[in-house]
């Protein structure tokens, strides 16, 4: 079966605290988060910028979270103000996954990996195999 797997990475700087955490992570602090997006599809699609079906999806749509927090992304924002869920790396990955799914064509398997530090990261997908 023809299969395309798109990969892209981006970073954003953000402040957060983990609500209810008994320790220093419960206090406001910052990270440079790194995010890896993996999008797998068996067909190609058009996008807002390309009418013909020649893309899995637009890289721009996978990188929305890198945008300024005053323009709909996470950069230089306070994550606790930008999402309802607690701001663990697990929940950030889940949130980015859910919000990205709304912006890309259906039928794409998405995996979102979020690094909170260089040595600690988590992946989220809704397609357990
Ligand atoms: Zn933290």
Coordinates of N, CA, C and O and ligand atoms in Angstrom, one line a residue:
X1 N 0.9 -1.2 0.0 CA 0.0 0.0 0.0 C 0.9 1.2 0.0 O 1.8 1.3 0.8
X2 N 0.6 2.2 -0.9 CA 1.4 3.4 -0.8 C 1.3 4.1 0.5 O 0.1 4.2 1.0
X3 N 2.4 4.5 1.1 CA 2.4 5.1 2.4 C 3.3 6.3 2.5 O 4.5 6.1 2.1
X4 N 2.9 7.4 2.9 CA 3.7 8.6 3.1 C 3.8 8.9 4.6 O 2.8 8.8 5.3
X5 N 5.0 9.1 5.1 CA 5.2 9.5 6.5 C 5.9 10.9 6.6 O 7.1 11.0 6.2
X6 N 5.1 11.8 7.0 CA 5.7 13.2 7.1 C 6.2 13.4 8.5 O 5.6 13.0 9.5
X7 N 7.4 14.1 8.6 CA 8.0 14.4 9.9 C 8.3 15.9 9.9 O 8.8 16.4 8.9
X8 N 8.0 16.5 11.0 CA 8.5 17.9 11.2 C 8.7 18.1 12.7 O 8.1 17.5 13.5
X9 N 9.6 19.1 13.0 CA 10.0 19.4 14.4 C 9.9 20.9 14.6 O 10.2 21.7 13.6
X10 N 9.6 21.3 15.8 CA 9.6 22.7 16.1 C 9.8 22.9 17.6 O 9.7 21.9 18.3
X11 N 10.2 24.1 18.0 CA 10.4 24.4 19.4 C 9.5 25.6 19.8 O 9.2 26.4 19.0
X12 N 9.2 25.6 21.1 CA 8.6 26.9 21.6 C 9.0 27.0 23.1 O 9.3 26.0 23.7
X13 N 9.0 28.3 23.5 CA 9.4 28.6 24.9 C 8.1 28.9 25.6 O 7.2 29.6 25.1
X14 N 7.9 28.3 26.8 CA 6.7 28.5 27.5 C 6.9 28.3 29.0 O 7.8 27.6 29.5
X15 N 6.0 29.0 29.8 CA 6.0 28.9 31.3 C 4.9 27.9 31.6 O 3.9 27.8 30.9
X16 N 5.1 27.2 32.7 CA 4.0 26.4 33.3 C 4.3 26.0 34.7 O 5.4 26.2 35.2
X17 N 3.3 25.5 35.4 CA 3.4 24.8 36.6 C 2.5 23.6 36.6 O 1.5 23.6 35.8
X18 N 2.8 22.5 37.3 CA 2.0 21.4 37.3 C 1.0 21.5 38.5 O 1.5 21.5 39.7
X19 N -0.2 21.7 38.3 CA -1.2 21.9 39.3 C -1.3 20.7 40.2 O -1.4 19.6 39.7
X20 N -1.2 21.0 41.5 CA -1.3 19.9 42.5 C 0.0 19.1 42.7 O 0.0 18.2 43.6
X21 N 1.1 19.5 42.1 CA 2.4 18.7 42.2 C 3.0 19.1 43.5 O 3.2 20.3 43.8
X22 N 3.4 18.1 44.3 CA 4.1 18.4 45.6 C 5.6 18.4 45.4 O 6.3 17.4 45.5
X23 N 6.1 19.6 45.0 CA 7.5 19.7 44.7 C 7.7 20.9 43.8 O 6.8 21.6 43.5
X24 N 9.0 21.0 43.3 CA 9.3 22.3 42.6 C 8.6 22.4 41.3 O 8.4 23.6 40.8
X25 N 8.1 21.3 40.7 CA 7.4 21.4 39.4 C 6.0 22.1 39.6 O 5.4 22.5 38.6
X26 N 5.6 22.2 40.9 CA 4.4 22.9 41.2 C 4.5 24.4 41.2 O 3.5 25.1 41.3
X27 N 5.7 24.9 41.0 CA 5.9 26.3 41.0 C 6.1 26.8 39.5 O 6.7 26.0 38.7
X28 N 5.7 28.0 39.2 CA 5.9 28.5 37.8 C 7.4 28.5 37.4 O 8.2 29.0 38.1
X29 N 7.6 27.9 36.2 CA 9.0 27.9 35.7 C 8.8 27.7 34.2 O 7.7 27.6 33.6
X30 N 9.9 27.7 33.5 CA 9.9 27.6 32.0 C 10.6 26.5 31.4 O 11.5 25.9 32.0
X31 N 10.3 26.1 30.1 CA 11.0 25.1 29.3 C 11.1 25.6 27.9 O 10.2 26.4 27.4
X32 N 12.1 25.2 27.2 CA 12.1 25.2 25.7 C 11.6 23.8 25.3 O 12.4 22.9 25.4
X33 N 10.4 23.8 25.0 CA 9.8 22.5 24.5 C 10.2 22.2 23.1 O 10.2 23.1 22.3
X34 N 10.5 20.9 22.8 CA 10.7 20.5 21.4 C 9.5 19.5 21.1 O 9.1 18.7 21.9
X35 N 9.0 19.7 19.9 CA 7.9 18.8 19.4 C 8.3 18.2 18.1 O 8.8 18.8 17.2
X36 N 8.0 16.9 18.0 CA 8.2 16.1 16.8 C 6.8 15.7 16.3 O 6.1 15.0 17.1
X37 N 6.4 16.0 15.1 CA 5.1 15.6 14.6 C 5.4 14.5 13.5 O 6.2 14.7 12.6
X38 N 4.7 13.4 13.6 CA 4.8 12.4 12.6 C 3.4 12.1 12.0 O 2.4 11.9 12.8
X39 N 3.2 12.3 10.7 CA 1.9 12.2 10.1 C 1.9 11.1 9.0 O 2.7 11.3 8.0
X40 N 1.2 10.1 9.1 CA 1.2 9.0 8.2 C -0.1 8.9 7.4 O -1.2 8.9 8.0
X41 N 0.0 8.7 6.1 CA -1.2 8.6 5.3 C -1.0 7.7 4.1 O 0.1 7.6 3.6
X42 N -2.1 7.0 3.7 CA -2.1 6.2 2.5 C -2.6 6.9 1.3 O -2.7 6.3 0.2
X43 N -3.0 8.2 1.5 CA -3.4 9.0 0.3 C -2.9 10.4 0.5 O -2.5 10.8 1.6
X44 N -2.8 11.1 -0.6 CA -2.4 12.5 -0.6 C -3.7 13.4 -0.7 O -4.7 13.0 -1.2
X45 N -3.5 14.6 -0.2 CA -4.6 15.5 0.0 C -4.3 16.9 -0.5 O -3.1 17.2 -0.7
X46 N -5.3 17.7 -0.8 CA -5.1 19.1 -1.1 C -4.9 19.9 0.2 O -5.1 19.3 1.3
X47 N -4.5 21.1 0.2 CA -4.5 21.9 1.4 C -5.1 23.3 1.1 O -5.5 23.6 0.0
X48 N -5.0 24.1 2.1 CA -5.6 25.5 2.0 C -4.7 26.3 0.9 O -5.2 27.2 0.3
X49 N -3.5 25.8 0.7 CA -2.6 26.6 -0.2 C -2.3 25.8 -1.5 O -1.6 26.3 -2.3
X50 N -2.8 24.6 -1.6 CA -2.5 23.8 -2.8 C -3.8 23.0 -3.2 O -4.3 22.2 -2.4
X51 N -4.4 23.3 -4.3 CA -5.7 22.7 -4.7 C -5.6 21.2 -5.1 O -6.5 20.5 -4.9
X52 N -4.4 20.8 -5.6 CA -4.3 19.5 -6.1 C -3.9 18.5 -4.9 O -3.3 19.0 -3.9
X53 N -4.2 17.2 -5.1 CA -4.0 16.3 -4.0 C -2.6 15.8 -4.1 O -2.3 14.7 -4.6
X54 N -1.7 16.5 -3.5 CA -0.2 16.2 -3.6 C 0.5 16.3 -2.3 O 1.7 16.2 -2.2
X55 N -0.3 16.4 -1.2 CA 0.4 16.5 0.2 C -0.4 15.6 1.1 O -1.6 15.4 1.0
X56 N 0.4 15.0 2.1 CA -0.3 14.4 3.3 C -1.1 15.5 4.0 O -2.3 15.4 4.1
X57 N -0.4 16.6 4.4 CA -1.0 17.8 4.9 C 0.0 18.9 4.9 O 1.2 18.6 4.6
X58 N -0.4 20.1 5.1 CA 0.5 21.2 5.0 C 1.4 21.2 6.3 O 0.9 21.1 7.4
X59 N 2.7 21.4 6.1 CA 3.6 21.5 7.3 C 3.1 22.6 8.2 O 3.2 22.5 9.4
X60 N 2.6 23.7 7.6 CA 2.2 24.8 8.4 C 1.1 24.4 9.5 O 1.1 24.8 10.6
X61 N 0.2 23.4 9.0 CA -0.8 23.0 9.9 C -0.3 22.1 11.1 O -0.9 22.0 12.1
X62 N 0.8 21.5 10.8 CA 1.4 20.7 11.9 C 2.2 21.5 12.9 O 2.5 21.0 14.0
X63 N 2.5 22.8 12.5 CA 3.4 23.6 13.3 C 2.7 24.7 14.0 O 3.3 25.7 14.5
X64 N 1.4 24.7 14.1 CA 0.6 25.8 14.7 C 1.1 26.1 16.1 O 1.1 27.3 16.5
X65 N 1.5 25.1 16.9 CA 1.8 25.4 18.3 C 3.1 26.2 18.4 O 3.3 26.7 19.5
X66 N 3.9 26.3 17.4 CA 5.1 27.1 17.4 C 4.8 28.6 17.3 O 5.7 29.4 17.6
X67 N 3.6 28.9 17.0 CA 3.3 30.3 16.8 C 3.2 31.1 18.1 O 3.0 30.5 19.2
X68 N 3.3 32.4 18.1 CA 3.2 33.3 19.2 C 1.9 32.9 20.0 O 0.9 32.7 19.3
X69 N 2.0 32.9 21.3 CA 0.8 32.5 22.1 C -0.3 33.6 21.9 O -1.5 33.3 22.2
X70 N 0.0 34.8 21.4 CA -1.0 35.8 21.2 C -1.6 35.6 19.8 O -2.5 36.4 19.4
X71 N -1.1 34.6 19.0 CA -1.6 34.3 17.7 C -2.0 32.9 17.5 O -1.9 32.3 16.5
X72 N -2.5 32.3 18.7 CA -3.0 31.0 18.6 C -2.1 29.8 18.9 O -2.5 28.7 18.9
X73 N -0.8 30.1 19.1 CA 0.2 29.0 19.4 C 0.5 29.0 20.9 O -0.3 29.5 21.7
X74 N 1.7 28.4 21.2 CA 2.1 28.3 22.6 C 3.4 29.2 22.9 O 3.7 29.3 24.1
X75 N 4.0 29.7 21.9 CA 5.3 30.3 22.1 C 5.2 31.6 23.0 O 4.3 32.4 22.8
X76 N 6.1 31.6 24.1 CA 6.1 32.7 25.0 C 4.7 32.9 25.7 O 4.3 34.0 26.0
X77 N 4.0 31.7 25.9 CA 2.8 31.8 26.6 C 2.9 31.1 28.0 O 3.9 30.5 28.3
X78 N 1.8 31.2 28.8 CA 1.7 30.4 30.0 C 0.8 29.2 29.7 O -0.4 29.5 29.5
X79 N 1.3 28.0 29.7 CA 0.5 26.9 29.2 C -0.7 26.7 30.1 O -1.8 26.3 29.6
X80 N -0.6 27.0 31.4 CA -1.8 26.8 32.3 C -3.0 27.8 31.8 O -4.1 27.5 32.1
X81 N -2.6 28.9 31.1 CA -3.7 29.8 30.7 C -4.2 29.3 29.3 O -5.3 29.8 28.9
X82 N -3.5 28.5 28.6 CA -3.8 28.2 27.2 C -4.5 26.9 27.0 O -5.1 26.6 26.0
X83 N -4.4 26.0 28.0 CA -5.1 24.7 27.9 C -5.8 24.4 29.3 O -5.4 24.9 30.3
X84 N -6.9 23.7 29.2 CA -7.7 23.3 30.3 C -7.1 22.3 31.2 O -7.2 22.3 32.4
X85 N -6.4 21.3 30.6 CA -5.9 20.1 31.2 C -4.6 20.6 32.0 O -4.0 21.6 31.8
X86 N -4.2 19.7 32.9 CA -3.0 20.0 33.7 C -1.8 19.9 32.6 O -1.9 19.3 31.6
X87 N -0.7 20.6 32.9 CA 0.3 20.8 31.9 C 1.5 19.9 32.0 O 2.6 20.3 31.8
X88 N 1.2 18.6 32.3 CA 2.3 17.6 32.2 C 2.6 17.4 30.7 O 1.8 17.7 29.8
X89 N 3.8 16.9 30.4 CA 4.2 16.7 29.0 C 3.2 15.7 28.3 O 2.9 15.9 27.1
X90 N 2.7 14.8 29.1 CA 1.7 13.8 28.6 C 0.5 14.6 28.1 O -0.1 14.3 27.0
X91 N 0.0 15.5 28.9 CA -1.3 16.2 28.5 C -1.0 17.3 27.4 O -1.9 17.5 26.6
X92 N 0.2 17.8 27.4 CA 0.6 18.8 26.3 C 0.6 18.0 25.0 O 0.0 18.5 24.0
X93 N 1.2 16.8 25.0 CA 1.2 16.0 23.7 C -0.2 15.6 23.3 O -0.5 15.7 22.1
X94 N -1.0 15.3 24.2 CA -2.4 14.9 23.9 C -3.2 16.1 23.3 O -3.9 16.0 22.3
X95 N -3.0 17.3 23.9 CA -3.6 18.5 23.5 C -3.2 18.9 22.1 O -4.0 19.2 21.2
X96 N -1.9 18.9 21.9 CA -1.4 19.2 20.5 C -1.9 18.3 19.5 O -2.3 18.7 18.4
X97 N -2.0 17.0 19.8 CA -2.6 16.0 18.9 C -4.0 16.3 18.6 O -4.4 16.4 17.4
X98 N -4.8 16.6 19.6 CA -6.2 16.9 19.4 C -6.4 18.1 18.5 O -7.3 18.1 17.6
X99 N -5.7 19.2 18.9 CA -5.9 20.4 18.1 C -5.3 20.3 16.7 O -5.9 20.9 15.8
X100 N -4.3 19.5 16.5 CA -3.8 19.3 15.1 C -4.7 18.5 14.3 O -4.9 18.9 13.1
X101 N -5.4 17.5 14.9 CA -6.3 16.7 14.1 C -7.4 17.6 13.5 O -8.0 17.2 12.4
X102 N -7.8 18.6 14.2 CA -8.9 19.5 13.7 C -8.4 20.3 12.5 O -9.2 20.9 11.8
X103 N -7.1 20.4 12.3 CA -6.5 21.3 11.2 C -6.1 20.5 10.0 O -5.7 21.1 9.0
X104 N -6.1 19.2 10.1 CA -5.5 18.4 8.9 C -6.6 17.4 8.4 O -7.6 17.2 9.1
X105 N -6.5 17.0 7.1 CA -7.5 16.1 6.5 C -7.7 14.8 7.4 O -6.8 14.4 8.1
X106 N -8.8 14.2 7.2 CA -9.1 12.9 7.9 C -8.3 11.8 7.3 O -7.8 11.9 6.2
X107 N -8.1 10.7 8.0 CA -7.4 9.6 7.5 C -5.9 9.6 7.8 O -5.2 8.8 7.3
X108 N -5.4 10.6 8.5 CA -4.0 10.7 8.8 C -3.7 10.2 10.2 O -4.4 10.7 11.1
X109 N -2.8 9.3 10.3 CA -2.4 8.8 11.6 C -1.3 9.8 12.2 O -0.3 10.0 11.5
X110 N -1.6 10.3 13.3 CA -0.7 11.4 13.9 C -0.1 10.9 15.2 O -0.7 10.3 16.0
X111 N 1.3 11.1 15.3 CA 2.0 10.9 16.5 C 2.7 12.1 16.9 O 3.4 12.7 16.1
X112 N 2.5 12.6 18.2 CA 3.1 13.8 18.7 C 4.0 13.4 19.8 O 3.6 12.8 20.8
X113 N 5.3 13.9 19.7 CA 6.3 13.7 20.7 C 6.7 15.0 21.3 O 7.0 16.0 20.5
X114 N 6.7 15.1 22.6 CA 7.0 16.4 23.3 C 8.2 16.2 24.2 O 8.1 15.3 25.1
X115 N 9.3 16.9 24.0 CA 10.4 16.9 24.9 C 10.3 18.1 25.9 O 10.2 19.2 25.5
X116 N 10.2 17.8 27.2 CA 10.2 18.8 28.2 C 11.6 19.3 28.5 O 11.9 20.4 28.8
X117 N 12.6 18.3 28.5 CA 14.0 18.6 28.6 C 14.7 17.7 27.5 O 14.0 16.9 26.9
X118 N 16.0 17.8 27.4 CA 16.7 17.1 26.4 C 16.6 15.6 26.6 O 16.7 14.7 25.7
X119 N 16.4 15.2 27.9 CA 16.4 13.8 28.2 C 15.1 13.2 28.7 O 15.0 12.0 29.1
X120 N 14.0 14.0 28.6 CA 12.7 13.5 29.0 C 11.7 13.9 28.0 O 11.4 15.1 27.7
X121 N 11.0 12.9 27.4 CA 10.0 13.2 26.4 C 8.9 12.1 26.4 O 9.1 11.1 27.1
X122 N 7.8 12.4 25.8 CA 6.7 11.5 25.7 C 6.0 11.6 24.4 O 6.0 12.6 23.7
X123 N 5.5 10.4 23.9 CA 4.8 10.4 22.6 C 3.3 10.1 22.9 O 3.0 9.4 23.8
X124 N 2.5 10.7 22.0 CA 1.0 10.4 22.1 C 0.5 10.1 20.8 O 0.8 10.7 19.8
X125 N -0.3 9.0 20.7 CA -1.1 8.7 19.5 C -2.4 8.1 19.9 O -2.5 7.6 21.0
X126 N -3.4 8.2 19.1 CA -4.7 7.6 19.4 C -4.9 6.3 18.6 O -6.0 5.8 18.6
X127 N -3.8 5.8 18.1 CA -3.8 4.6 17.2 C -2.9 3.6 17.8 O -1.8 3.5 17.3
X128 N -3.2 2.9 18.9 CA -2.4 2.0 19.5 C -2.2 0.7 18.6 O -3.2 0.2 18.2
X129 N -1.0 0.4 18.3 CA -0.8 -0.8 17.5 C 0.2 -1.8 18.2 O 0.9 -1.4 19.0
Ligands
LIG1 ZN1 8.1 21.9 33.9

